[in-house]
PDB file of C-alpha atoms and ligand atoms in Angstrom:
ATOM      1  CA  UNK U   1     115.429 117.001 103.963  1.00 89.00           C
ATOM      2  CA  UNK U   2     114.690 114.908 102.369  1.00 96.00           C
ATOM      3  CA  UNK U   3     116.120 114.314  98.684  1.00 98.00           C
ATOM      4  CA  UNK U   4     113.437 110.989  97.368  1.00 98.00           C
ATOM      5  CA  UNK U   5     110.523 110.243  98.662  1.00 98.00           C
ATOM      6  CA  UNK U   6     108.208 107.221  97.508  1.00 98.00           C
ATOM      7  CA  UNK U   7     104.508 107.404  97.840  1.00 98.00           C
ATOM      8  CA  UNK U   8     102.407 104.034  97.856  1.00 98.00           C
ATOM      9  CA  UNK U   9      98.561 104.354  97.355  1.00 98.00           C
ATOM     10  CA  UNK U  10      95.988 102.171  98.080  1.00 98.00           C
ATOM     11  CA  UNK U  11      96.146  98.430  98.147  1.00 98.00           C
ATOM     12  CA  UNK U  12     100.033  98.289  97.520  1.00 98.00           C
ATOM     13  CA  UNK U  13     100.425  97.508 101.318  1.00 98.00           C
ATOM     14  CA  UNK U  14      98.784  94.078  99.829  1.00 96.00           C
ATOM     15  CA  UNK U  15     102.071  93.645  96.936  1.00 97.00           C
ATOM     16  CA  UNK U  16     103.080  89.841  97.054  1.00 94.00           C
ATOM     17  CA  UNK U  17      98.985  88.738  97.426  1.00 94.00           C
ATOM     18  CA  UNK U  18      97.049  91.096  95.124  1.00 92.00           C
ATOM     19  CA  UNK U  19      96.388  89.800  91.794  1.00 93.00           C
ATOM     20  CA  UNK U  20     100.384  87.569  91.448  1.00 94.00           C
ATOM     21  CA  UNK U  21      99.700  87.238  87.348  1.00 92.00           C
ATOM     22  CA  UNK U  22      99.146  90.772  87.432  1.00 94.00           C
ATOM     23  CA  UNK U  23     101.265  92.768  90.051  1.00 93.00           C
ATOM     24  CA  UNK U  24     104.035  90.001  90.990  1.00 91.00           C
ATOM     25  CA  UNK U  25     105.322  88.519  93.928  1.00 93.00           C
ATOM     26  CA  UNK U  26     106.967  90.956  95.896  1.00 94.00           C
ATOM     27  CA  UNK U  27     106.499  92.944  99.081  1.00 97.00           C
ATOM     28  CA  UNK U  28     106.074  96.307  99.176  1.00 98.00           C
ATOM     29  CA  UNK U  29     108.162  96.215 101.718  1.00 98.00           C
ATOM     30  CA  UNK U  30     111.016  94.682  99.026  1.00 97.00           C
ATOM     31  CA  UNK U  31     110.057  96.901  97.209  1.00 98.00           C
ATOM     32  CA  UNK U  32     110.914  99.944  99.640  1.00 98.00           C
ATOM     33  CA  UNK U  33     113.727  98.290 100.824  1.00 98.00           C
ATOM     34  CA  UNK U  34     115.475  98.119  97.150  1.00 98.00           C
ATOM     35  CA  UNK U  35     114.474 101.267  95.984  1.00 98.00           C
ATOM     36  CA  UNK U  36     116.106 102.048  99.504  1.00 98.00           C
ATOM     37  CA  UNK U  37     119.052 100.829  99.143  1.00 98.00           C
ATOM     38  CA  UNK U  38     119.503 102.221  95.866  1.00 98.00           C
ATOM     39  CA  UNK U  39     118.746 105.460  96.847  1.00 98.00           C
ATOM     40  CA  UNK U  40     120.938 105.772  99.353  1.00 98.00           C
ATOM     41  CA  UNK U  41     123.704 103.417  97.186  1.00 98.00           C
ATOM     42  CA  UNK U  42     124.161 106.651  95.498  1.00 98.00           C
ATOM     43  CA  UNK U  43     124.283 108.828  98.772  1.00 98.00           C
ATOM     44  CA  UNK U  44     121.122 110.294  98.395  1.00 98.00           C
ATOM     45  CA  UNK U  45     119.006 109.821 101.134  1.00 98.00           C
ATOM     46  CA  UNK U  46     114.988 108.244 101.251  1.00 98.00           C
ATOM     47  CA  UNK U  47     111.810 107.727 102.455  1.00 98.00           C
ATOM     48  CA  UNK U  48     108.696 106.217 101.693  1.00 98.00           C
ATOM     49  CA  UNK U  49     104.948 105.756 103.152  1.00 98.00           C
ATOM     50  CA  UNK U  50     101.980 104.292 101.979  1.00 98.00           C
ATOM     51  CA  UNK U  51      98.672 104.991 102.361  1.00 98.00           C
ATOM     52  CA  UNK U  52      95.111 103.129 101.815  1.00 98.00           C
ATOM     53  CA  UNK U  53      93.500 106.948 102.613  1.00 98.00           C
ATOM     54  CA  UNK U  54      93.161 109.913 100.387  1.00 98.00           C
ATOM     55  CA  UNK U  55      93.106 112.388 103.631  1.00 98.00           C
ATOM     56  CA  UNK U  56      96.609 111.686 104.438  1.00 98.00           C
ATOM     57  CA  UNK U  57      98.460 110.567 100.462  1.00 98.00           C
ATOM     58  CA  UNK U  58      97.797 114.465 100.330  1.00 98.00           C
ATOM     59  CA  UNK U  59      98.455 114.950 104.117  1.00 98.00           C
ATOM     60  CA  UNK U  60     101.828 114.012 102.763  1.00 98.00           C
ATOM     61  CA  UNK U  61     102.687 115.731  99.459  1.00 98.00           C
ATOM     62  CA  UNK U  62     101.872 118.906 101.902  1.00 98.00           C
ATOM     63  CA  UNK U  63     104.434 117.364 103.928  1.00 98.00           C
ATOM     64  CA  UNK U  64     106.902 117.288 101.413  1.00 98.00           C
ATOM     65  CA  UNK U  65     107.375 120.823 100.656  1.00 97.00           C
ATOM     66  CA  UNK U  66     108.496 121.606 104.674  1.00 96.00           C
ATOM     67  CA  UNK U  67     110.138 118.374 103.731  1.00 97.00           C
ATOM     68  CA  UNK U  68     111.973 119.525 101.548  1.00 97.00           C
ATOM     69  CA  UNK U  69     111.476 116.711  99.430  1.00 98.00           C
ATOM     70  CA  UNK U  70     113.471 117.226  96.375  1.00 98.00           C
ATOM     71  CA  UNK U  71     111.540 114.863  94.162  1.00 98.00           C
ATOM     72  CA  UNK U  72     108.587 112.496  94.003  1.00 98.00           C
ATOM     73  CA  UNK U  73     107.937 108.595  92.694  1.00 99.00           C
ATOM     74  CA  UNK U  74     104.985 107.358  93.290  1.00 99.00           C
ATOM     75  CA  UNK U  75     102.510 105.318  91.382  1.00 98.00           C
ATOM     76  CA  UNK U  76      99.053 107.208  93.381  1.00 98.00           C
ATOM     77  CA  UNK U  77      97.570 102.657  91.743  1.00 98.00           C
ATOM     78  CA  UNK U  78      93.779 102.966  91.995  1.00 98.00           C
ATOM     79  CA  UNK U  79      93.796 106.749  92.510  1.00 98.00           C
ATOM     80  CA  UNK U  80      95.768 107.712  89.693  1.00 98.00           C
ATOM     81  CA  UNK U  81      92.448 108.058  88.390  1.00 98.00           C
ATOM     82  CA  UNK U  82      89.773 109.422  89.572  1.00 98.00           C
ATOM     83  CA  UNK U  83      92.134 111.906  92.560  1.00 98.00           C
ATOM     84  CA  UNK U  84      91.770 115.533  91.374  1.00 98.00           C
ATOM     85  CA  UNK U  85      93.149 116.541  94.518  1.00 98.00           C
ATOM     86  CA  UNK U  86      95.353 114.598  94.862  1.00 99.00           C
ATOM     87  CA  UNK U  87      96.847 116.246  91.111  1.00 98.00           C
ATOM     88  CA  UNK U  88      96.433 118.952  92.838  1.00 98.00           C
ATOM     89  CA  UNK U  89      98.377 118.857  95.781  1.00 98.00           C
ATOM     90  CA  UNK U  90     101.246 118.367  93.591  1.00 98.00           C
ATOM     91  CA  UNK U  91     100.314 120.697  91.119  1.00 98.00           C
ATOM     92  CA  UNK U  92     100.140 123.008  94.899  1.00 98.00           C
ATOM     93  CA  UNK U  93     103.636 121.906  96.069  1.00 98.00           C
ATOM     94  CA  UNK U  94     105.892 122.203  92.896  1.00 98.00           C
ATOM     95  CA  UNK U  95     107.599 119.109  93.215  1.00 98.00           C
ATOM     96  CA  UNK U  96     108.436 117.275  90.048  1.00 98.00           C
ATOM     97  CA  UNK U  97     107.591 113.647  90.528  1.00 98.00           C
ATOM     98  CA  UNK U  98     107.555 110.326  88.118  1.00 98.00           C
ATOM     99  CA  UNK U  99     104.794 108.157  88.110  1.00 98.00           C
ATOM    100  CA  UNK U 100     104.859 104.858  88.005  1.00 98.00           C
ATOM    101  CA  UNK U 101     103.088 101.522  87.801  1.00 98.00           C
ATOM    102  CA  UNK U 102     103.230  97.103  87.887  1.00 98.00           C
ATOM    103  CA  UNK U 103     101.200  97.064  84.868  1.00 98.00           C
ATOM    104  CA  UNK U 104     100.893  98.822  82.036  1.00 98.00           C
ATOM    105  CA  UNK U 105      97.490 100.380  83.085  1.00 98.00           C
ATOM    106  CA  UNK U 106      96.872 100.611  78.473  1.00 98.00           C
ATOM    107  CA  UNK U 107      96.838  97.352  78.203  1.00 97.00           C
ATOM    108  CA  UNK U 108      94.416  97.150  80.787  1.00 97.00           C
ATOM    109  CA  UNK U 109      90.494  97.886  80.716  1.00 97.00           C
ATOM    110  CA  UNK U 110      89.620 101.396  79.738  1.00 98.00           C
ATOM    111  CA  UNK U 111      88.139 102.941  82.832  1.00 97.00           C
ATOM    112  CA  UNK U 112      92.293 102.943  83.245  1.00 98.00           C
ATOM    113  CA  UNK U 113      93.259 104.217  80.668  1.00 98.00           C
ATOM    114  CA  UNK U 114      93.290 107.980  82.261  1.00 98.00           C
ATOM    115  CA  UNK U 115      95.297 109.508  84.635  1.00 98.00           C
ATOM    116  CA  UNK U 116      94.942 112.877  86.208  1.00 98.00           C
ATOM    117  CA  UNK U 117      98.953 112.593  86.816  1.00 99.00           C
ATOM    118  CA  UNK U 118     100.731 112.110  83.041  1.00 98.00           C
ATOM    119  CA  UNK U 119     100.068 115.311  81.857  1.00 98.00           C
ATOM    120  CA  UNK U 120     102.290 116.555  84.858  1.00 98.00           C
ATOM    121  CA  UNK U 121     104.393 114.381  85.719  1.00 98.00           C
ATOM    122  CA  UNK U 122     108.585 114.852  84.605  1.00 98.00           C
ATOM    123  CA  UNK U 123     107.856 110.829  83.032  1.00 98.00           C
ATOM    124  CA  UNK U 124     105.651 107.671  83.211  1.00 98.00           C
ATOM    125  CA  UNK U 125     106.946 104.300  84.064  1.00 98.00           C
ATOM    126  CA  UNK U 126     104.553 101.648  83.698  1.00 98.00           C
ATOM    127  CA  UNK U 127     104.092  98.060  82.699  1.00 98.00           C
ATOM    128  CA  UNK U 128     107.962  96.213  83.713  1.00 98.00           C
ATOM    129  CA  UNK U 129     106.342  94.576  87.431  1.00 96.00           C
ATOM    130  CA  UNK U 130     108.507  96.021  90.418  1.00 97.00           C
ATOM    131  CA  UNK U 131     111.108  97.039  88.113  1.00 97.00           C
ATOM    132  CA  UNK U 132     109.187  99.773  86.759  1.00 98.00           C
ATOM    133  CA  UNK U 133     110.568 101.394  90.400  1.00 98.00           C
ATOM    134  CA  UNK U 134     114.239 100.781  90.081  1.00 98.00           C
ATOM    135  CA  UNK U 135     113.779 102.389  86.338  1.00 98.00           C
ATOM    136  CA  UNK U 136     111.797 105.696  88.353  1.00 98.00           C
ATOM    137  CA  UNK U 137     114.355 105.657  90.963  1.00 98.00           C
ATOM    138  CA  UNK U 138     117.498 105.683  88.739  1.00 98.00           C
ATOM    139  CA  UNK U 139     115.775 108.307  86.465  1.00 98.00           C
ATOM    140  CA  UNK U 140     115.770 110.339  89.623  1.00 98.00           C
ATOM    141  CA  UNK U 141     118.461 109.515  90.681  1.00 98.00           C
ATOM    142  CA  UNK U 142     120.007 110.637  88.007  1.00 98.00           C
ATOM    143  CA  UNK U 143     118.371 113.757  87.461  1.00 97.00           C
ATOM    144  CA  UNK U 144     119.070 114.700  91.210  1.00 98.00           C
ATOM    145  CA  UNK U 145     123.036 114.587  89.938  1.00 97.00           C
ATOM    146  CA  UNK U 146     122.379 116.914  86.851  1.00 95.00           C
ATOM    147  CA  UNK U 147     120.437 119.889  89.394  1.00 80.00           C
TER     148      UNK U 147
HETATM  149  C1  LIG M   1      98.512 100.207  89.499  1.00 61.38           C
HETATM  150  C2  LIG M   1      97.192 100.048  88.369  1.00 61.38           C
HETATM  151  C3  LIG M   1      96.522 100.606  88.449  1.00 61.38           C
HETATM  152  O1  LIG M   1      94.973 101.003  87.526  1.00 61.38           O
HETATM  153  C4  LIG M   1      95.388 100.160  89.628  1.00 61.38           C
HETATM  154  O2  LIG M   1      94.366 101.096  90.867  1.00 61.38           O
HETATM  155  C5  LIG M   1      96.537  99.735  90.866  1.00 61.38           C
HETATM  156  C6  LIG M   1      98.338  98.992  90.572  1.00 61.38           C
HETATM  157  C7  LIG M   1      99.672  99.641  89.347  1.00 61.38           C
HETATM  158  O3  LIG M   1     100.824  99.692  89.827  1.00 61.38           O
HETATM  159  O4  LIG M   1      99.949  98.822  88.283  1.00 61.38           O
HETATM  160  O5  LIG M   1      96.521  99.821  92.128  1.00 61.38           O
HETATM  161  O6  LIG M   1      98.746 101.145  89.562  1.00 61.38           O
END
């Protein structure tokens, strides 16, 4: 059983070297470690997974059901704007999720303004750089404490 699953989509494995003016200097490993520490300090369990493959991300969402994941925090990255299949997977497993973005997609190119996830998400946190993850995990922890 996992309480909180953090999922990261394509190209986020390159954080720290990818468009650092937009995404900052922290690596994904550092973000995952910080989130893990934050979750475990509240005695909840944590798993993280990143993939560049839509198929693998869908498989991870489906697996989350068997693993009895209670809440998903997800940065779908570019799949935010394209993936009906990941949206359907999240609807299928019926696990509440928080959508996270480092940047604020609404202040960027028009093709980033639409998300296939926002209308079915518990909440959306965007634009705070790596702090977006910290705030999302904090909200996830509070939510689990209420249930
Ligand atoms: C992103 C925003 C997306 O538009 C983009 O494709 C990403 C990262 C973010 O975290 O700001 O890869 O999800």
